[in-house]
mmCIF file of C-alpha atoms in Angstrom:
data_model
loop_
_atom_site.group_PDB
_atom_site.id
_atom_site.type_symbol
_atom_site.label_atom_id
_atom_site.label_comp_id
_atom_site.label_asym_id
_atom_site.label_seq_id
_atom_site.Cartn_x
_atom_site.Cartn_y
_atom_site.Cartn_z
ATOM 1 C CA MET M 1 -35.774 -16.968 -17.907
ATOM 2 C CA ARG M 2 -37.174 -13.458 -17.640
ATOM 3 C CA GLU M 3 -38.559 -14.195 -14.185
ATOM 4 C CA SER M 4 -35.174 -15.424 -12.885
ATOM 5 C CA CYS M 5 -33.474 -12.272 -14.239
ATOM 6 C CA ILE M 6 -35.991 -10.110 -12.386
ATOM 7 C CA TRP M 7 -35.345 -12.050 -9.159
ATOM 8 C CA LEU M 8 -31.578 -11.663 -9.557
ATOM 9 C CA PHE M 9 -32.029 -7.927 -10.125
ATOM 10 C CA LEU M 10 -34.220 -7.546 -7.036
ATOM 11 C CA ILE M 11 -31.790 -9.532 -4.876
ATOM 12 C CA GLY M 12 -28.928 -7.389 -6.175
ATOM 13 C CA LEU M 13 -30.738 -4.253 -5.017
ATOM 14 C CA PHE M 14 -30.794 -5.484 -1.433
ATOM 15 C CA VAL M 15 -27.291 -6.937 -1.218
ATOM 16 C CA SER M 16 -25.124 -4.721 0.937
ATOM 17 C CA PRO M 17 -22.083 -3.276 -0.865
ATOM 18 C CA GLU M 18 -20.161 -3.926 2.361
ATOM 19 C CA ILE M 19 -19.854 -7.630 1.484
ATOM 20 C CA PHE M 20 -17.470 -6.500 -1.268
ATOM 21 C CA GLY M 21 -15.396 -4.491 1.199
ATOM 22 C CA GLN M 22 -15.380 -0.960 2.467
ATOM 23 C CA SER M 23 -13.488 1.767 0.654
ATOM 24 C CA PHE M 24 -11.276 4.272 2.481
ATOM 25 C CA SER M 25 -9.488 7.268 0.997
ATOM 26 C CA PHE M 26 -6.372 8.920 2.373
ATOM 27 C CA ASN M 27 -4.382 12.089 2.095
ATOM 28 C CA ILE M 28 -0.849 11.300 3.297
ATOM 29 C CA LEU M 29 1.170 14.328 4.398
ATOM 30 C CA SER M 30 4.494 15.148 6.018
ATOM 31 C CA ASN M 31 3.952 16.127 9.660
ATOM 32 C CA GLY M 32 6.634 18.835 9.520
ATOM 33 C CA THR M 33 5.703 20.596 6.283
ATOM 34 C CA ASN M 34 2.153 19.408 5.478
ATOM 35 C CA ASN M 35 3.428 18.568 1.978
ATOM 36 C CA PRO M 36 1.912 15.514 0.297
ATOM 37 C CA ILE M 37 4.017 12.347 0.358
ATOM 38 C CA ALA M 38 4.063 10.824 -3.104
ATOM 39 C CA TYR M 39 4.272 7.034 -3.442
ATOM 40 C CA ALA M 40 3.705 6.243 0.242
ATOM 41 C CA HIS M 41 2.759 2.610 0.840
ATOM 42 C CA VAL M 42 -0.538 1.705 2.532
ATOM 43 C CA GLN M 43 -1.076 -1.948 3.452
ATOM 44 C CA VAL M 44 -3.510 -3.982 5.497
ATOM 45 C CA GLU M 45 -1.278 -5.667 8.070
ATOM 46 C CA GLY M 46 -0.669 -9.350 7.391
ATOM 47 C CA THR M 47 -2.196 -9.325 3.898
ATOM 48 C CA LEU M 48 -1.156 -8.555 0.339
ATOM 49 C CA ASN M 49 -3.883 -5.895 0.139
ATOM 50 C CA GLY M 50 -2.246 -2.513 -0.336
ATOM 51 C CA ALA M 51 -2.114 0.728 -2.279
ATOM 52 C CA VAL M 52 0.392 3.439 -3.144
ATOM 53 C CA SER M 53 -0.343 7.153 -2.926
ATOM 54 C CA GLY M 54 -0.162 9.289 -6.045
ATOM 55 C CA VAL M 55 1.994 12.374 -6.536
ATOM 56 C CA ASP M 56 -0.631 14.381 -4.638
ATOM 57 C CA GLY M 57 -0.375 12.068 -1.580
ATOM 58 C CA ARG M 58 -3.869 10.662 -2.126
ATOM 59 C CA CYS M 59 -4.821 7.010 -2.340
ATOM 60 C CA GLU M 60 -7.762 4.699 -1.844
ATOM 61 C CA ILE M 61 -7.942 1.150 -0.553
ATOM 62 C CA ARG M 62 -10.798 -1.340 -0.299
ATOM 63 C CA ILE M 63 -10.777 -3.428 2.865
ATOM 64 C CA GLN M 64 -12.592 -6.741 2.989
ATOM 65 C CA PRO M 65 -14.951 -7.377 5.936
ATOM 66 C CA GLU M 66 -12.718 -10.129 7.356
ATOM 67 C CA ASN M 67 -9.902 -7.559 7.742
ATOM 68 C CA SER M 68 -12.017 -4.774 9.269
ATOM 69 C CA GLY M 69 -10.682 -5.532 12.759
ATOM 70 C CA GLY M 70 -7.068 -5.264 11.589
ATOM 71 C CA ARG M 71 -4.626 -2.425 11.212
ATOM 72 C CA LEU M 72 -3.198 -0.368 8.359
ATOM 73 C CA ILE M 73 0.513 0.280 8.003
ATOM 74 C CA ILE M 74 1.429 3.493 6.182
ATOM 75 C CA SER M 75 5.115 3.855 5.353
ATOM 76 C CA PHE M 76 7.597 5.736 3.223
ATOM 77 C CA ILE M 77 11.390 5.958 3.162
ATOM 78 C CA GLY M 78 12.621 8.698 5.497
ATOM 79 C CA PHE M 79 9.459 8.682 7.633
ATOM 80 C CA GLN M 80 8.318 6.716 10.671
ATOM 81 C CA SER M 81 5.647 4.172 9.793
ATOM 82 C CA ALA M 82 2.136 4.871 11.067
ATOM 83 C CA ILE M 83 0.043 1.940 12.315
ATOM 84 C CA ILE M 84 -3.656 2.743 12.485
ATOM 85 C CA PRO M 85 -6.518 0.465 13.574
ATOM 86 C CA ILE M 86 -9.020 0.181 10.720
ATOM 87 C CA SER M 87 -11.825 0.755 13.220
ATOM 88 C CA GLU M 88 -10.554 4.346 13.700
ATOM 89 C CA LEU M 89 -10.876 5.217 9.993
ATOM 90 C CA ASN M 90 -13.815 7.055 8.457
ATOM 91 C CA SER M 91 -15.156 5.729 5.155
ATOM 92 C CA ASN M 92 -17.345 8.816 4.600
ATOM 93 C CA GLN M 93 -14.488 11.297 4.263
ATOM 94 C CA THR M 94 -10.818 11.465 3.327
ATOM 95 C CA ASN M 95 -8.620 10.336 6.213
ATOM 96 C CA GLN M 96 -5.646 12.619 6.749
ATOM 97 C CA ILE M 97 -2.492 10.747 7.760
ATOM 98 C CA LEU M 98 0.560 12.665 9.008
ATOM 99 C CA LEU M 99 3.895 10.853 8.867
ATOM 100 C CA LYS M 100 6.757 12.050 11.059
ATOM 101 C CA GLU M 101 10.184 12.405 9.510
ATOM 102 C CA SER M 102 12.719 9.872 10.701
ATOM 103 C CA GLU M 103 16.374 10.649 11.083
ATOM 104 C CA ILE M 104 18.694 7.714 10.987
ATOM 105 C CA GLN M 105 22.380 8.458 11.054
ATOM 106 C CA LEU M 106 24.693 5.892 9.594
ATOM 107 C CA ASP M 107 28.130 5.516 11.132
ATOM 108 C CA GLU M 108 29.339 3.690 8.064
ATOM 109 C CA PHE M 109 28.118 1.800 5.056
ATOM 110 C CA ASN M 110 29.649 -0.730 2.709
ATOM 111 C CA VAL M 111 29.488 -0.713 -1.047
ATOM 112 C CA ILE M 112 29.498 -4.207 -2.466
ATOM 113 C CA ASP M 113 30.127 -4.972 -6.112
ATOM 114 C CA ILE M 114 28.134 -8.090 -6.989
ATOM 115 C CA GLY M 115 29.685 -8.305 -10.438
ATOM 116 C CA ILE M 116 26.616 -7.542 -12.543
ATOM 117 C CA SER M 117 25.137 -4.356 -13.926
ATOM 118 C CA PRO M 118 22.161 -2.688 -12.197
ATOM 119 C CA GLN M 119 20.035 -3.548 -15.242
ATOM 120 C CA GLU M 120 20.954 -7.236 -15.008
ATOM 121 C CA PHE M 121 20.327 -7.230 -11.242
ATOM 122 C CA LEU M 122 16.856 -5.732 -11.756
ATOM 123 C CA ARG M 123 16.078 -8.178 -14.580
ATOM 124 C CA ASN M 124 17.138 -11.148 -12.391
ATOM 125 C CA THR M 125 15.033 -9.850 -9.501
ATOM 126 C CA ILE M 126 11.945 -9.523 -11.697
ATOM 127 C CA ASP M 127 12.502 -13.008 -13.144
ATOM 128 C CA LEU M 128 12.576 -14.483 -9.612
ATOM 129 C CA ALA M 129 9.487 -12.579 -8.411
ATOM 130 C CA ASP M 130 7.034 -15.244 -9.627
ATOM 131 C CA ILE M 131 9.021 -17.964 -7.873
ATOM 132 C CA THR M 132 9.605 -16.233 -4.536
ATOM 133 C CA PHE M 133 6.712 -13.788 -4.094
ATOM 134 C CA TYR M 134 4.264 -16.218 -2.503
ATOM 135 C CA THR M 135 6.781 -18.597 -0.933
ATOM 136 C CA LYS M 136 9.089 -16.231 0.948
ATOM 137 C CA ASP M 137 8.643 -13.245 3.236
ATOM 138 C CA TYR M 138 8.035 -10.132 1.184
ATOM 139 C CA ILE M 139 10.789 -7.539 1.186
ATOM 140 C CA GLY M 140 10.461 -4.439 -0.968
ATOM 141 C CA LEU M 141 13.227 -3.677 -3.429
ATOM 142 C CA ALA M 142 14.332 -0.173 -4.190
ATOM 143 C CA THR M 143 17.116 1.034 -6.404
ATOM 144 C CA TYR M 144 19.008 4.242 -5.972
ATOM 145 C CA GLU M 145 21.487 5.818 -8.320
ATOM 146 C CA GLU M 146 23.649 8.853 -7.775
ATOM 147 C CA GLU M 147 26.506 10.357 -9.728
ATOM 148 C CA VAL M 148 29.319 11.807 -7.662
#
């Protein structure tokens, strides 16, 4: 028993940490102001592997070896999404990502009353998440409330 534990320990010393994925850190900033972008979304394209930046615009994501040839999508409401090949990232330092502001002008918009309260809508959405998350295309949900 003791001998097998020693062998496992020695093998563990030589196993490359890269088989568990490579870690990348980011500082996501606004291109115009250099201010951090809080809660920006970082995702490995075509996977469910993602992260969200903190209030300081920083985040970290671990990318599995099978996705190392892919691309990252960094997005936030009001900014143009950035698509970056993972091969261009540096795992030894914080990668600085600048997002450009996006201006979309709406000619008109419609307000639709679906007959339920926002709380009930959110509760129904959460209840359906387990059913639809893995079976349907993923679309993010955001709520916005404003008093006029």
